[in-house]
PDB file of C-alpha atoms and ligand atoms in Angstrom:
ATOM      1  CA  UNK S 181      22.646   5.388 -14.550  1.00  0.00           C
ATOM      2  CA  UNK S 182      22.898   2.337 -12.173  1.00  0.00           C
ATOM      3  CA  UNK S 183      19.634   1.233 -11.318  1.00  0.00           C
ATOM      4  CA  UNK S 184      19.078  -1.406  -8.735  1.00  0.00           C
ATOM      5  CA  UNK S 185      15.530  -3.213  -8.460  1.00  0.00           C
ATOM      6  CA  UNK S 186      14.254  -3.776  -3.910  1.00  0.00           C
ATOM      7  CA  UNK S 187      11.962  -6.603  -3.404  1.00  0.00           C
ATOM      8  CA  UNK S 188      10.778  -8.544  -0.558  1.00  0.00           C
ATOM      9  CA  UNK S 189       7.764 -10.112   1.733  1.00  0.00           C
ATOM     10  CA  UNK S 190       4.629  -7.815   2.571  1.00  0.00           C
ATOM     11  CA  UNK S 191       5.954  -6.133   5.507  1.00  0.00           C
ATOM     12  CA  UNK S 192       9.148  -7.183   5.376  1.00  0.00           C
ATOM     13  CA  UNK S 193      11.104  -3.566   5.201  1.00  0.00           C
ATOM     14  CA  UNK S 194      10.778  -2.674   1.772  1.00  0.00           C
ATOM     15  CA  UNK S 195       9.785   0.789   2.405  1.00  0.00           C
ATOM     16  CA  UNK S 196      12.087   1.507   5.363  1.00  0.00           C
ATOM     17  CA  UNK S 197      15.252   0.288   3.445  1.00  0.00           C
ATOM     18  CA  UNK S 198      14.231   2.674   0.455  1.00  0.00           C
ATOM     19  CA  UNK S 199      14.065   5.469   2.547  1.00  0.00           C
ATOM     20  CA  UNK S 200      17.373   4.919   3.955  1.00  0.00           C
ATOM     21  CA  UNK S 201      18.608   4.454   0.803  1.00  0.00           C
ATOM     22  CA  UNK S 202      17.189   7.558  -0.220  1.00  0.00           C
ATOM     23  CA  UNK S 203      18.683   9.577   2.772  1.00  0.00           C
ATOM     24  CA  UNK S 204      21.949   8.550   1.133  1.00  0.00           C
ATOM     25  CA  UNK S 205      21.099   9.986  -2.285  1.00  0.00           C
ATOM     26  CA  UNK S 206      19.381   7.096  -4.520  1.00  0.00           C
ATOM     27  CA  UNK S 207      16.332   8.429  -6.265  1.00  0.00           C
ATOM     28  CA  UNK S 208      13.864   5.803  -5.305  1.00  0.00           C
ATOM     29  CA  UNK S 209      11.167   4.846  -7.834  1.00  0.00           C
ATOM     30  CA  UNK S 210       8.108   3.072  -5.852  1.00  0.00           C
ATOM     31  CA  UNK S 211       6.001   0.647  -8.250  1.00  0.00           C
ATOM     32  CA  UNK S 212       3.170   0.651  -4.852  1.00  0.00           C
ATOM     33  CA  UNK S 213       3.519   4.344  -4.395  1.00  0.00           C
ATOM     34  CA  UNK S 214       2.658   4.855  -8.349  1.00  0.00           C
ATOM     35  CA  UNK S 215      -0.039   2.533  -8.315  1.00  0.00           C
ATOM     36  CA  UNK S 216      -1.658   4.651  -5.435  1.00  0.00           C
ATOM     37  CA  UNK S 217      -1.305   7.550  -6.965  1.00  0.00           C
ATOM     38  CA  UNK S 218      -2.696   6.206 -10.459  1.00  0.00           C
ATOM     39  CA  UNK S 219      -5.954   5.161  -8.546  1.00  0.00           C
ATOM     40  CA  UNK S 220      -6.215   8.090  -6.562  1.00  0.00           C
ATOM     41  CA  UNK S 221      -9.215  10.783  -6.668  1.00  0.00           C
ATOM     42  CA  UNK S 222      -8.025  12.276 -10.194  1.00  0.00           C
ATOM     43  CA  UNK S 223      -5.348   9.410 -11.310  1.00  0.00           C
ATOM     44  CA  UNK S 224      -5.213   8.279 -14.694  1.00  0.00           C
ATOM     45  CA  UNK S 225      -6.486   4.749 -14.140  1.00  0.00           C
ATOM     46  CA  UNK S 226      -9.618   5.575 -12.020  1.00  0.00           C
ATOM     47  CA  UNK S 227     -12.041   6.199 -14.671  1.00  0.00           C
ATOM     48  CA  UNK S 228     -10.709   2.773 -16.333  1.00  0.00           C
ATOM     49  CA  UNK S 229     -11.272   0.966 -13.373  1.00  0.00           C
ATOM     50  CA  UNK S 230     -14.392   2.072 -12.865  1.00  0.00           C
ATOM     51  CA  UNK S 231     -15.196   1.001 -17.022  1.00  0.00           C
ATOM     52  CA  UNK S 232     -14.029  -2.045 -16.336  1.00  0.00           C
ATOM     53  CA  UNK S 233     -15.524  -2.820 -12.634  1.00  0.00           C
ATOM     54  CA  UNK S 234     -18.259  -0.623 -12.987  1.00  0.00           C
ATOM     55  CA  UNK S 235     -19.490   2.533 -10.418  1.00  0.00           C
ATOM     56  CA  UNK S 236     -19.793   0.511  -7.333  1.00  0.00           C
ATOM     57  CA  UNK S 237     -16.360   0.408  -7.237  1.00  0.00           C
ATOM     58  CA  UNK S 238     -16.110   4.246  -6.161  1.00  0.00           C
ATOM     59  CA  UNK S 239     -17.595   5.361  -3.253  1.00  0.00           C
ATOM     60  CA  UNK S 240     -20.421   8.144  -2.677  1.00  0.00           C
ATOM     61  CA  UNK S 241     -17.370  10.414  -2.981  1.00  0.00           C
ATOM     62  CA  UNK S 242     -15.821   9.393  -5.819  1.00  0.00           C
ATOM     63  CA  UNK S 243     -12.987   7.857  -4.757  1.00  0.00           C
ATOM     64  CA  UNK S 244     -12.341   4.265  -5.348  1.00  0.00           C
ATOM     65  CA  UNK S 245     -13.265   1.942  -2.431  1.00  0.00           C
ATOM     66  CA  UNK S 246      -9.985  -0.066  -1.852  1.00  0.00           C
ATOM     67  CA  UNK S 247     -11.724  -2.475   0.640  1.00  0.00           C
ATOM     68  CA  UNK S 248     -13.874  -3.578  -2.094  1.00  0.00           C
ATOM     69  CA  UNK S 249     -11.504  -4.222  -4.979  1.00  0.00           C
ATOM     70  CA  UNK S 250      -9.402  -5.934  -2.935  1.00  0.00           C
ATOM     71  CA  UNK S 251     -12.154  -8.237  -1.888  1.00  0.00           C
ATOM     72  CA  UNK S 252     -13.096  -8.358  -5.311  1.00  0.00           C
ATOM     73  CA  UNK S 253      -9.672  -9.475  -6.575  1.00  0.00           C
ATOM     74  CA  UNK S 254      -8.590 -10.742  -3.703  1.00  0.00           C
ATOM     75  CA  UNK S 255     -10.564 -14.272  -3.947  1.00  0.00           C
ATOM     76  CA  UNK S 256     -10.710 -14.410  -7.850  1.00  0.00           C
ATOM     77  CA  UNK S 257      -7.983 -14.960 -10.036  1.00  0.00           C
ATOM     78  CA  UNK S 258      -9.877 -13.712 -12.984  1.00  0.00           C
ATOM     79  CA  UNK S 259     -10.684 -10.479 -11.468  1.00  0.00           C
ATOM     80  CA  UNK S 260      -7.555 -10.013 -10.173  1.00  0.00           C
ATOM     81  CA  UNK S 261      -5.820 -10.625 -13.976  1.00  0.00           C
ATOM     82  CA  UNK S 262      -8.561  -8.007 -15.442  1.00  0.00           C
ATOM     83  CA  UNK S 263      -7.031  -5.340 -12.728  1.00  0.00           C
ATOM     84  CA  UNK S 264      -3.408  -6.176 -13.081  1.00  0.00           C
ATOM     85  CA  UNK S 265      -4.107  -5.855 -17.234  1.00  0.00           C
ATOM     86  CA  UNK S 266      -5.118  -2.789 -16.732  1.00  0.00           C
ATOM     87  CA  UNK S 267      -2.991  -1.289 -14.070  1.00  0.00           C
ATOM     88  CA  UNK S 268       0.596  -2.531 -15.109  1.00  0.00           C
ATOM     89  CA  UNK S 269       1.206  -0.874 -18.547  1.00  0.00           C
ATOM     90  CA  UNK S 270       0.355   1.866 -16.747  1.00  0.00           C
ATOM     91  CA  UNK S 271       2.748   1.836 -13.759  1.00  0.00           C
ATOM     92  CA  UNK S 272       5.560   0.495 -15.731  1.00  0.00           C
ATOM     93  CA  UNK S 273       4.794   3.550 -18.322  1.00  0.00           C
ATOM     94  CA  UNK S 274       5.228   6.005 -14.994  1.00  0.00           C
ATOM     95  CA  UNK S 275       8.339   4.043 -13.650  1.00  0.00           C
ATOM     96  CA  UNK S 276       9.661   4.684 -17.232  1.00  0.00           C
ATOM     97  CA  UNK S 277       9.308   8.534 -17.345  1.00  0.00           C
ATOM     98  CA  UNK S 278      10.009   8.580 -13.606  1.00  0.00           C
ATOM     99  CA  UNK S 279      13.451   7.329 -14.748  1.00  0.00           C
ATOM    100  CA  UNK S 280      13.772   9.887 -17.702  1.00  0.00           C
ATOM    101  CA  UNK S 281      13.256  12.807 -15.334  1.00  0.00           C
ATOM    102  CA  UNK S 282      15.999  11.768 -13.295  1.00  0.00           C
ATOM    103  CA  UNK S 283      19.035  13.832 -13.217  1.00  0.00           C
ATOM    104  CA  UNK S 284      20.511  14.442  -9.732  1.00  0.00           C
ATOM    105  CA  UNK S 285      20.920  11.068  -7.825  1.00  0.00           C
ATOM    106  CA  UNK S 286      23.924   8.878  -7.182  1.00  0.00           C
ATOM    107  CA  UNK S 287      21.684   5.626  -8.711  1.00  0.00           C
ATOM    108  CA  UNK S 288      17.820   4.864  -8.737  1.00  0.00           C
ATOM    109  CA  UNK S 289      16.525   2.249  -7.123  1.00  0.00           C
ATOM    110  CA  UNK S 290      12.932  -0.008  -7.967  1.00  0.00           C
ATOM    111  CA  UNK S 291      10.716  -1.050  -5.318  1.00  0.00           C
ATOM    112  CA  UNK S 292       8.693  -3.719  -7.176  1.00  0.00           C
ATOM    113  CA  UNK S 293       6.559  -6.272  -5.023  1.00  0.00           C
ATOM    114  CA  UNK S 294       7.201  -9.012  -7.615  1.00  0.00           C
ATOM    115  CA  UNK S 295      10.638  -8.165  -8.742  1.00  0.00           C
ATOM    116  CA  UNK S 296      11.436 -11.538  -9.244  1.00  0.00           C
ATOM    117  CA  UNK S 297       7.692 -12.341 -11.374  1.00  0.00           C
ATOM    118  CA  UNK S 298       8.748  -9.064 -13.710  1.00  0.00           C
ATOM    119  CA  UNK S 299      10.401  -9.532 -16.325  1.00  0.00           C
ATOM    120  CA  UNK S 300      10.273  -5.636 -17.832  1.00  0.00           C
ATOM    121  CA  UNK S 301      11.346  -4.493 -14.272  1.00  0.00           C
ATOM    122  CA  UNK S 302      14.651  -7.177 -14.540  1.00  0.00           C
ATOM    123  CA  UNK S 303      15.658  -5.539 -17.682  1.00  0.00           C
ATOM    124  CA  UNK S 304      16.115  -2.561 -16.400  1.00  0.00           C
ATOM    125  CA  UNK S 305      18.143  -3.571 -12.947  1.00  0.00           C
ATOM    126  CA  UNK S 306      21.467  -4.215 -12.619  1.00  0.00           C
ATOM    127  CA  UNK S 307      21.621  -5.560  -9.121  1.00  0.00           C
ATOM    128  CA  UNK S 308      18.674  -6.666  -7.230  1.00  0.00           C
ATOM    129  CA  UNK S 309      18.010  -6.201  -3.277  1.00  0.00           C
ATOM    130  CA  UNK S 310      15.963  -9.011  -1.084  1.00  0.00           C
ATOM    131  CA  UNK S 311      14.940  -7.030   2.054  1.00  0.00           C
ATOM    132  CA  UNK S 312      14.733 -10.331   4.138  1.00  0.00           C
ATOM    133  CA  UNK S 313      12.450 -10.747   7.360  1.00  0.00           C
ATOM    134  CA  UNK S 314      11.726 -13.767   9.735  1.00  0.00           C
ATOM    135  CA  UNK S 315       8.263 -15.330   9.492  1.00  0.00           C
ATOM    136  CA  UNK S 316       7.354 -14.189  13.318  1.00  0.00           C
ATOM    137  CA  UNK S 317       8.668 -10.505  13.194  1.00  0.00           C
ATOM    138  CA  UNK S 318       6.766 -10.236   9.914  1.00  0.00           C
ATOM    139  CA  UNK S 319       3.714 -11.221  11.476  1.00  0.00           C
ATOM    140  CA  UNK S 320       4.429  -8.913  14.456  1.00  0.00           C
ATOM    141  CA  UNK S 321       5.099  -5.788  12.589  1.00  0.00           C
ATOM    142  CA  UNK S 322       2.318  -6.173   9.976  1.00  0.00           C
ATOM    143  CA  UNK S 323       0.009  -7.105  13.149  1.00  0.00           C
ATOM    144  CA  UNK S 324       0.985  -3.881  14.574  1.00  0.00           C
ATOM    145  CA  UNK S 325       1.049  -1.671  11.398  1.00  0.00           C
ATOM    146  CA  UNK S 326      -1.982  -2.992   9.254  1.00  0.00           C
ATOM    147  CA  UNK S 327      -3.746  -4.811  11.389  1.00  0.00           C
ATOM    148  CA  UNK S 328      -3.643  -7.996   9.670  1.00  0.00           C
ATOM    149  CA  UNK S 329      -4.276 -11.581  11.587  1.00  0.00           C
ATOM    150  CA  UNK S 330      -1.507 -14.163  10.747  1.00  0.00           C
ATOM    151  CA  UNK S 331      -4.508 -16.215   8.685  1.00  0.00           C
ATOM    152  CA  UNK S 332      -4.643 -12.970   6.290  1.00  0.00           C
ATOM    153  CA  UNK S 333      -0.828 -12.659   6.268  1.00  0.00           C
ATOM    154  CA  UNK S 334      -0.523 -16.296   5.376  1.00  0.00           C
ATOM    155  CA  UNK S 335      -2.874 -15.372   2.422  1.00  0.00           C
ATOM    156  CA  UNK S 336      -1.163 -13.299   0.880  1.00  0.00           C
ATOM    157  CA  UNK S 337       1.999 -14.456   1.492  1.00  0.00           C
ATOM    158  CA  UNK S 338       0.982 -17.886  -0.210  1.00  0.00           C
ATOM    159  CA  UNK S 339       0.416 -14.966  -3.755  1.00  0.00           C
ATOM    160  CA  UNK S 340       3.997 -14.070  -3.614  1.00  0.00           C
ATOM    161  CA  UNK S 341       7.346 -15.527  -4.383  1.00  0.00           C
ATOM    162  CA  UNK S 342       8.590 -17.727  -1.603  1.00  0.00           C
ATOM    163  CA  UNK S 343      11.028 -16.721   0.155  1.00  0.00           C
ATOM    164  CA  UNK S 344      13.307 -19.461  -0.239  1.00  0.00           C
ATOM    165  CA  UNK S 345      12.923 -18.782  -4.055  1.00  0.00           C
ATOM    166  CA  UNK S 346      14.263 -14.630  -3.643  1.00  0.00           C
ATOM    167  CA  UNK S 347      16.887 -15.522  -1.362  1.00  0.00           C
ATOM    168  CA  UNK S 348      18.239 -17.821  -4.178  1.00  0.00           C
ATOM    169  CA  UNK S 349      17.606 -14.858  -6.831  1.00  0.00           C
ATOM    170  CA  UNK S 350      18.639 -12.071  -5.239  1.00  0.00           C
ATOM    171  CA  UNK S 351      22.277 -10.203  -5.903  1.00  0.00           C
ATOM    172  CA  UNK S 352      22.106  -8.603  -2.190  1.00  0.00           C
ATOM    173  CA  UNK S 353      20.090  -9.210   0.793  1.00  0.00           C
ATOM    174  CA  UNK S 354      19.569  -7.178   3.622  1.00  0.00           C
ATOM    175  CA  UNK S 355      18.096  -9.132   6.688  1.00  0.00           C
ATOM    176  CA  UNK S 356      16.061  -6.839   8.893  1.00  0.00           C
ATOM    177  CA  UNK S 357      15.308  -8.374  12.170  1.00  0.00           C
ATOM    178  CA  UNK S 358      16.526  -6.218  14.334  1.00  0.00           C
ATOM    179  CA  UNK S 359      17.235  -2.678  15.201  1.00  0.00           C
ATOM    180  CA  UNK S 360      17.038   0.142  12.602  1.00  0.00           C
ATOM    181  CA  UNK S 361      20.187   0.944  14.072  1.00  0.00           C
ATOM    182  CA  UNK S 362      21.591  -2.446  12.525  1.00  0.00           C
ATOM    183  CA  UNK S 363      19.456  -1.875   9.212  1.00  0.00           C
ATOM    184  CA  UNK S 364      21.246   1.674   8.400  1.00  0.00           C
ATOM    185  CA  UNK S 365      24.273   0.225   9.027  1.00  0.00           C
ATOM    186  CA  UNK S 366      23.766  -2.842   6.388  1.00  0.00           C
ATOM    187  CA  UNK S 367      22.649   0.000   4.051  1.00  0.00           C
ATOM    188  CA  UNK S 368      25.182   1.703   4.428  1.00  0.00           C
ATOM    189  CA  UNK S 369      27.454  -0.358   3.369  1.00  0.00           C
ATOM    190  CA  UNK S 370      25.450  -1.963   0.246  1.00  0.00           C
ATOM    191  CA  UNK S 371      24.834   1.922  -0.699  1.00  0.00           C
ATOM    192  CA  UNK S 372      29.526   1.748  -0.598  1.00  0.00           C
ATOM    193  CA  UNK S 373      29.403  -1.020  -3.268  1.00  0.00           C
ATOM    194  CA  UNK S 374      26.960   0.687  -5.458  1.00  0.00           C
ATOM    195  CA  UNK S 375      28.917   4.236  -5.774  1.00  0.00           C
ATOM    196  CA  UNK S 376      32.078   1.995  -7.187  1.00  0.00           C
ATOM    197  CA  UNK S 377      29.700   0.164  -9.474  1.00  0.00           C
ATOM    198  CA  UNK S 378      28.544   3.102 -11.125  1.00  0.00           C
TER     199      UNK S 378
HETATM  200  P1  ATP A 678       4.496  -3.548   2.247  1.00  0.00           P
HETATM  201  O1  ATP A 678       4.880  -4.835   1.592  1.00  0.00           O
HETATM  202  O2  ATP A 678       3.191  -3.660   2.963  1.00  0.00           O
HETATM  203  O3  ATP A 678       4.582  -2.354   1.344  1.00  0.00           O
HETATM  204  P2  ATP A 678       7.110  -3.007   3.303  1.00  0.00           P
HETATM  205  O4  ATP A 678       7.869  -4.200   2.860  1.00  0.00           O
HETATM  206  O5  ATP A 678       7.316  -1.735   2.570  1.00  0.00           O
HETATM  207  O6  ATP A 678       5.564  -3.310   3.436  1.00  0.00           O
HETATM  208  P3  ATP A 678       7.581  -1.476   5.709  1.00  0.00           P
HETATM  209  O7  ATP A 678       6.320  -0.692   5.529  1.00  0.00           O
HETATM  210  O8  ATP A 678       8.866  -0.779   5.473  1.00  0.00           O
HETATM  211  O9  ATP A 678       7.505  -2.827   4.845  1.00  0.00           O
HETATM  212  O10 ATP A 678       7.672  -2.139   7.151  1.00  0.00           O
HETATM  213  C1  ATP A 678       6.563  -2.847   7.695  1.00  0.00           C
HETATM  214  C2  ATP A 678       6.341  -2.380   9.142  1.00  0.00           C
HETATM  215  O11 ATP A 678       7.454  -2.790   9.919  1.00  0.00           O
HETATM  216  C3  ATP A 678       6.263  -0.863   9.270  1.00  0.00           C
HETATM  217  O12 ATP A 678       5.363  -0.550  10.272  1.00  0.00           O
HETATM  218  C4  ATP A 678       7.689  -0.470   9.673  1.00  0.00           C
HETATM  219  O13 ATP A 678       7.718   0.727  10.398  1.00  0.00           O
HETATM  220  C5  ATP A 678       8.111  -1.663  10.501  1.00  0.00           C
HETATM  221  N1  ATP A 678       9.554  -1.917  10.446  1.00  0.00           N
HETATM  222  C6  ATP A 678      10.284  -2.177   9.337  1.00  0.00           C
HETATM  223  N2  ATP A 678      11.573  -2.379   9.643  1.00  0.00           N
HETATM  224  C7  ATP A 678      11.665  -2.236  10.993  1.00  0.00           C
HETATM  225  C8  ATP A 678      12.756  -2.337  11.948  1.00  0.00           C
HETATM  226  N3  ATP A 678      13.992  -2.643  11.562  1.00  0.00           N
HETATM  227  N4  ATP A 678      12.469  -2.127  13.232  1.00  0.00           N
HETATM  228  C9  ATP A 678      11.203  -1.858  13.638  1.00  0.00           C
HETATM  229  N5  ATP A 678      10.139  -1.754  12.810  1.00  0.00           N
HETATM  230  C10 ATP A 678      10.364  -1.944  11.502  1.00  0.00           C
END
């Protein structure tokens, strides 16, 4: 089956192209949505993490305390390395039987953060999407949705791959500055090309 790999910024649209995408019939295979539901109350890696960062990691309830691993690895590239060993064998393990189980969809399509830093998730795409978002309305949207002050968006920004660097690596971009209106359209038409390249 065709299987097409969607990167881009924090914020940028990742998550709103994908579920236009899968309005049109892709089976959409989320490397953040996995990850959530690995560390969740009963997810496989929860009881690792809390091995490997010990019990004040969870909170009085059990559940892990996101604020404080993200502090945690946040600030320290060692930490940060120890969580990503941990965690990625396991996602990519998920996105792997994810993509076994699939059997009624026109193509699947990867949403991985760091497409372009993955080599495992490049084998398996044929195309790759940039979901492509100016600097300000980044910062504008993310202010709105998360919260986030530009200082903490230019923090994490400065973790992933510039943009400059995806826009040259990328098969397809979609920009998404404007109107959703404008966005469905643009996916519309990328979702065209991918039913002949099956
Ligand atoms: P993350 O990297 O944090 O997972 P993302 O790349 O998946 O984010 P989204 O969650 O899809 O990005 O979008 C970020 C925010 O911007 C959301 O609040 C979303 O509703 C909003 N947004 C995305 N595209 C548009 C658009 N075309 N018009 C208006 N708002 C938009």
């Amino acid at each position: 089956m065709l299987v097409i790999g969607l990167t881009g910024l924090i914020g940028s649209g990742k998550t709103t192209v994908a579920n236009l995408f899968a309005q049109l019939g892709a089976k959409i295979i989320d490397t953040d949505v996995i990850a959530h539901q690995l560390t969740a109350k009963n997810g496989a890696a929860l009881a690792l993490i809390s091995a490997e960062f010990g019990q004040d990691i969870l909170d009085s309830s059990g559940e892990l305390n996101r604020a404080r691993l993200r502090e945690l690895v946040f600030s320290d590239e060692l930490q940060r390395e120890r969580l990503e060993q941990l965690l990625h064998p396991l996602i990519f393990a998920a996105v792997q039987q994810e993509m076994l189980a699939v059997n009624n969809a026109s193509y699947i399509m990867l949403v991985v953060p760091l497409l372009f830093r993955s080599p495992k998730y490049l084998a398996l795409t044929q195309r790759n999407i940039f979901v492509d978002c100016d600097y300000p309305q980044l910062v504008q949207r993310l202010a709105v949705r998360s919260n986030l002050t530009q200082v903490q968006i230019d923090a994490i920004l400065a973790q992933q791959v510039s943009r400059v660097e995806q826009l040259a690596l990328a098969d397809d971009i979609i920009e998404n500055n404007g109107e959703t209106q404008s966005l469905t359209a643009a996916v519309k038409c990328l979702h065209q090309k991918y039913l002949l390249l099956r």
